[in-house]
Coordinates of C-alpha atoms and ligand atoms in Angstrom, one line a residue:
X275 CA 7.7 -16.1 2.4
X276 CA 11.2 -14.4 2.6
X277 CA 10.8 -11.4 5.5
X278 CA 10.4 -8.3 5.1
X279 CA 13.0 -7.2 7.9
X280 CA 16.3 -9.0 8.4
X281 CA 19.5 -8.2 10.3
X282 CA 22.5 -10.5 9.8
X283 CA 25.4 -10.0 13.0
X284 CA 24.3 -5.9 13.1
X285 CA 26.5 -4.3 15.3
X286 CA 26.5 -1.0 16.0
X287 CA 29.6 1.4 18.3
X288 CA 29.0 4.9 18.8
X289 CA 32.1 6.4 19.2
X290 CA 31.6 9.6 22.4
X291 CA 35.4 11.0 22.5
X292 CA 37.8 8.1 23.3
X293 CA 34.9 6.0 24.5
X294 CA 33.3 3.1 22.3
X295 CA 29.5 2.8 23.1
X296 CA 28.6 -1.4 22.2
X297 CA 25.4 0.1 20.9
X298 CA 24.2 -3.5 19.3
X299 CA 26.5 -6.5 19.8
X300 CA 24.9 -8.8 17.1
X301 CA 21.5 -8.6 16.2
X302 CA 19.6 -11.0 14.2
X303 CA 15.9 -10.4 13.3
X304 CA 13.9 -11.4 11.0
X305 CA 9.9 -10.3 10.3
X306 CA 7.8 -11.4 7.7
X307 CA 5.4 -9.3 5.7
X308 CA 2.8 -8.3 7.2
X309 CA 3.9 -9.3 10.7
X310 CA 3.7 -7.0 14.0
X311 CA 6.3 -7.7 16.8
X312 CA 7.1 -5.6 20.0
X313 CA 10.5 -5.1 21.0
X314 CA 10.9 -5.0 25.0
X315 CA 13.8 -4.1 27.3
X316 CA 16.0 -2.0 29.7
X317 CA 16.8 1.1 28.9
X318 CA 20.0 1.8 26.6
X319 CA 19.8 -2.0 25.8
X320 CA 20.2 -1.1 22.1
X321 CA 16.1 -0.6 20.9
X322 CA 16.1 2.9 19.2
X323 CA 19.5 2.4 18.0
X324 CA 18.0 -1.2 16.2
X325 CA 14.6 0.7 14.8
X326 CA 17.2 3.6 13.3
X327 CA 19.1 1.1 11.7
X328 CA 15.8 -0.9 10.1
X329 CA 14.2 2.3 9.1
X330 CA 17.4 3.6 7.2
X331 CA 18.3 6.7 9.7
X332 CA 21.4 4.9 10.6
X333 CA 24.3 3.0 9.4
X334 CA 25.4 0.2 11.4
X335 CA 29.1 -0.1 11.8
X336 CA 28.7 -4.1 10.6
X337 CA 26.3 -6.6 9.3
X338 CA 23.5 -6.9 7.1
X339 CA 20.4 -5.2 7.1
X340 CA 17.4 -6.0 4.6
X341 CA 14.6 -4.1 3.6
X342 CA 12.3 -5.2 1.5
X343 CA 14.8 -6.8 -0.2
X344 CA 17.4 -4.0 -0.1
X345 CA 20.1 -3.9 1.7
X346 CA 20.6 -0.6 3.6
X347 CA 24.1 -1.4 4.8
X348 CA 25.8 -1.3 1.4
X349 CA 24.0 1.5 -0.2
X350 CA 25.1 5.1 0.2
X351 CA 23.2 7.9 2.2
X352 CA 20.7 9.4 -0.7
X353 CA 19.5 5.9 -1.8
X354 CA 19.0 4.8 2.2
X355 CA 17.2 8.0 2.1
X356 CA 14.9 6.6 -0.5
X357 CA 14.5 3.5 0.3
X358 CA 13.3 4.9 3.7
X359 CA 10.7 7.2 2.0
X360 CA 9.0 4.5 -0.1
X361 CA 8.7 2.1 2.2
X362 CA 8.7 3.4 5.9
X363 CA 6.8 5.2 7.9
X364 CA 8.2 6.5 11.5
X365 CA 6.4 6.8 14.6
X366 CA 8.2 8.4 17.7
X367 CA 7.6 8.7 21.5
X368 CA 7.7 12.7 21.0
X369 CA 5.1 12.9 18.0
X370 CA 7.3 15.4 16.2
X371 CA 4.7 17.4 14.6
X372 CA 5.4 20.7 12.7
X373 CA 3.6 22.8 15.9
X374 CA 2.9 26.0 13.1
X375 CA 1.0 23.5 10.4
X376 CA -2.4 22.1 11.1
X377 CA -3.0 18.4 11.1
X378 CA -3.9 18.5 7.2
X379 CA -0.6 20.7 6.8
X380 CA 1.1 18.2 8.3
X381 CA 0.1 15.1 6.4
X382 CA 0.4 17.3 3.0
X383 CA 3.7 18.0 3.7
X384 CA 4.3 14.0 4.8
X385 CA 3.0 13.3 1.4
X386 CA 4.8 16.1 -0.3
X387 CA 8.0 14.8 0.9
X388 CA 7.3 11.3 0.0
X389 CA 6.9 12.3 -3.4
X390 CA 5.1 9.8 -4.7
X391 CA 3.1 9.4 -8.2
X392 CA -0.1 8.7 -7.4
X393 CA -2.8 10.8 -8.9
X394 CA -5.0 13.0 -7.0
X395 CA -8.0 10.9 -6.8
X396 CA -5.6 7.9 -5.3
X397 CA -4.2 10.2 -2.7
X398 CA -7.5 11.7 -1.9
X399 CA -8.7 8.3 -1.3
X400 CA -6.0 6.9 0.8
X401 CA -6.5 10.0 3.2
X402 CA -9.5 9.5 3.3
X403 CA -9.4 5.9 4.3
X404 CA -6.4 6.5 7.1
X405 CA -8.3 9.7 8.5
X406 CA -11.6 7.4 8.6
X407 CA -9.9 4.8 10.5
X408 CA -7.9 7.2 12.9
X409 CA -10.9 9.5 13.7
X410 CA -9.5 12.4 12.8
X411 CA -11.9 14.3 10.0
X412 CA -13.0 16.8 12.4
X413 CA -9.2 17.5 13.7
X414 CA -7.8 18.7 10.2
X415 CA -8.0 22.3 10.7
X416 CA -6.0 22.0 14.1
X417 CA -2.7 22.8 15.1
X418 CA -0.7 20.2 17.4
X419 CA -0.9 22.4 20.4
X420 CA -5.0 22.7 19.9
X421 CA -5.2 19.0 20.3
X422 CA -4.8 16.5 23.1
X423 CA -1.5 14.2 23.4
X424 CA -3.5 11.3 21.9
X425 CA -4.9 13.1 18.9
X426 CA -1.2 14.9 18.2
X427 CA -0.1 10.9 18.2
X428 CA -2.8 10.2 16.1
X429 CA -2.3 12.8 13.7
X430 CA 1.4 11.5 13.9
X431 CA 0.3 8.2 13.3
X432 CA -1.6 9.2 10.3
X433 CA 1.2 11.3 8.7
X434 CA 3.1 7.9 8.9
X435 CA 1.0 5.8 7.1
X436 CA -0.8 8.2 4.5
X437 CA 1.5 7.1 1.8
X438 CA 1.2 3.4 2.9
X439 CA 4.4 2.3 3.5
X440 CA 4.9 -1.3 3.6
X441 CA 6.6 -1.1 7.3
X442 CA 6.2 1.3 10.2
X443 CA 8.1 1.8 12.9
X444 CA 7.3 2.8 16.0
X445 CA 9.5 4.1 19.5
X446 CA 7.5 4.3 22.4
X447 CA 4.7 5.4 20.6
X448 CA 2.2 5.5 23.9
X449 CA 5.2 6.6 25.8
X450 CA 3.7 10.0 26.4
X451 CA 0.2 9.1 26.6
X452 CA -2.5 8.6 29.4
X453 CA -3.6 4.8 29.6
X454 CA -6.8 5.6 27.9
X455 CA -4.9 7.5 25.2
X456 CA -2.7 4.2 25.2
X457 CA -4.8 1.7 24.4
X458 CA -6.3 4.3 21.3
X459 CA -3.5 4.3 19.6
X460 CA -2.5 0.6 20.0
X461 CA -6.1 -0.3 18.9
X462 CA -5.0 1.9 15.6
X463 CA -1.8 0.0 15.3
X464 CA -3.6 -3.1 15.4
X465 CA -6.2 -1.9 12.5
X466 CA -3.6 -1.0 10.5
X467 CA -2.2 -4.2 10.4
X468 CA -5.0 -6.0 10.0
X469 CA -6.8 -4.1 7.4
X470 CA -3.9 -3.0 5.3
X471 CA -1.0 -5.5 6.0
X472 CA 1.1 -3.1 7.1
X473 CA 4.4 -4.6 8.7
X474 CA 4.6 -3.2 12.4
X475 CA 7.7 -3.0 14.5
X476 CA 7.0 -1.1 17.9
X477 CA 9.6 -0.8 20.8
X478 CA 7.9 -0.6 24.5
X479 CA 8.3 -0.9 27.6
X480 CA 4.4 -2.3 28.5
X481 CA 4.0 -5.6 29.0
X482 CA 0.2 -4.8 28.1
X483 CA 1.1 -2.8 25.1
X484 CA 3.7 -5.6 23.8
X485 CA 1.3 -8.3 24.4
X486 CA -1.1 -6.7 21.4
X487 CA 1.7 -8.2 18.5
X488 CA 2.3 -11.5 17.3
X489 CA 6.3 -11.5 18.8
X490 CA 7.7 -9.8 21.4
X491 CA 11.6 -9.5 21.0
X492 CA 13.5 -8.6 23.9
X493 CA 17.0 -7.3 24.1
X494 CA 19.5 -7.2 26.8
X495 CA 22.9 -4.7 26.6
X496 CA 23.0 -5.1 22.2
X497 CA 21.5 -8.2 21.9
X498 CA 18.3 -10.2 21.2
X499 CA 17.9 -12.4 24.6
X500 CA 14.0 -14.0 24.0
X501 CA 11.6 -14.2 21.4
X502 CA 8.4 -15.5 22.5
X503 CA 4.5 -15.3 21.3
X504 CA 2.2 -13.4 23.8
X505 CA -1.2 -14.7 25.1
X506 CA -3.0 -11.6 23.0
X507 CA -6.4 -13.6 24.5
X508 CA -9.6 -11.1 23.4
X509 CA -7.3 -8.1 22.3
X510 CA -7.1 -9.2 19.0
X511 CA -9.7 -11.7 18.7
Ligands
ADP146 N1 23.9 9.1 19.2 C1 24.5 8.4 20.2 N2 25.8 8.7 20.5 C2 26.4 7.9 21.4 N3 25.8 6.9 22.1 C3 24.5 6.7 21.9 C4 23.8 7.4 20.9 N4 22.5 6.9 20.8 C5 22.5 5.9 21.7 N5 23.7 5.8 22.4 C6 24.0 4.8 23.4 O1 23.8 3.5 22.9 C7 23.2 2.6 23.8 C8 21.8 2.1 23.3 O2 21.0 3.3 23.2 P1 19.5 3.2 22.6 O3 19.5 2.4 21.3 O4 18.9 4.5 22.6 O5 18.8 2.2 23.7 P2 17.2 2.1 24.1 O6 16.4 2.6 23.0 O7 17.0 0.6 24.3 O8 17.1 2.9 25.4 C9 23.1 3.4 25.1 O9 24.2 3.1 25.9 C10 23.1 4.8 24.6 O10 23.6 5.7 25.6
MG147 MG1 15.0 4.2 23.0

């Protein structure tokens, strides 16, 4: 099956004054549909700069990047836009809510934005399948700051997915969040590939949390170092 995902030599230099920053010194990944990996590594080793680049945010300075069989590199800002609004959905280490919408203005507005043509009784029933399976029916009416850290990432989580997007892409997305709150929201990652085939890409820095995917990647300073297939024992049966 060709994947999903695939860099080809991605580099990436921020330029900070007259300094060059070797964000990613040739990066080659490739994830196959339906597929959930962890990135692992050191701090400023190049991880968010990578998941920016997949997801469309940001253009690399050289190489190849594929998604879904476009490639993001060659196309100009308004199509990357695009491309990044039909098929990805974003989860960050900060949950980024709007704090003055509740958690059903917040996924309204996530679908609103996406723009998509599904009827009513389509959308209705994809919300109501990703609310089922996040627990969150009884948290609509909230606001981020009436709910706990893991329900906020929850709610995040569920604004990512409601317009199931073939990949998400997660940044520390139990960075913030109590070990019990943790292992919540990495369950939910792990439903939502399962049940819906969702491509998963999450950058840690668990071990534990890593060791729920099929592949951990790890990166040293730019570059993929290790790929290896973690013992997931019971946590995924
Ligand atoms: N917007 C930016 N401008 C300049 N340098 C950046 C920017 N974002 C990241 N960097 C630098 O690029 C390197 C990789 O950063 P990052 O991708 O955030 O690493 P990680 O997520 O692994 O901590 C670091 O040296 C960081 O300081
Ligand atoms: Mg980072």
């Amino acid at each position: 099956m060709s994947p999903i995902l695939l860099t080809e030599d991605l580099t990436m230099t921020y330029h900070v004054g007259k300094v060059d920053v070797h964000a990613l010194r040739g990066v080659n990944l490739s994830v196959a549909p339906g597929e959930f990996v962890s990135i692992m590594g050191p701090s400023g080793c190049g991880k968010s700069t990578l998941l920016h680049i997949l997801g469309g945010l940001l253009k690399p300075t050289s190489g190849r990047v594929i998604v879904d069989g476009e490639d993001l590199a060659a196309v100009g800002d308004a199509q990357r836009t695009d491309i990044r609004r039909r098929k990805i959905g974003f989860v960050f280490q900060r949950f980024n809510l709007f704090p003055t919408l509740t958690a059903d203005g917040n996924l309204r507005l996530a679908e609103h934005i996406h723009g998509n043509h599904r009827s009513k009784a389509e959308l209705a029933e994809l919300r109501r399948e990703v609310l089922g399976l996040l627990g969150l029916e009884k948290k609509l009416h909230h606001k981020p700051l009436e709910l706990s850290g893991g329900e906020q990432q929850r709610v995040a989580i569920a604004r990512a997915v409601i317009n199931r997007p073939a990949i998400i892409l997660a940044d520390e997305p139990t960075g913030n969040l109590d070990s019990e709150n943790s292992e919540i929201v990495l369950d939910m990652l792990v439903r939502l590939n399962s049940q819906f085939r969702q491509t998963i890409v999450m950058i840690t820095h668990n071990p534990e949390a890593a060791a729920i995917a099929e592949r951990i990647v790890e990166m040293r300073d730019g570059r993929i170092i290790r790929e290896s297939q973690p013992d997931r024992g019971a946590k995924r049966g």
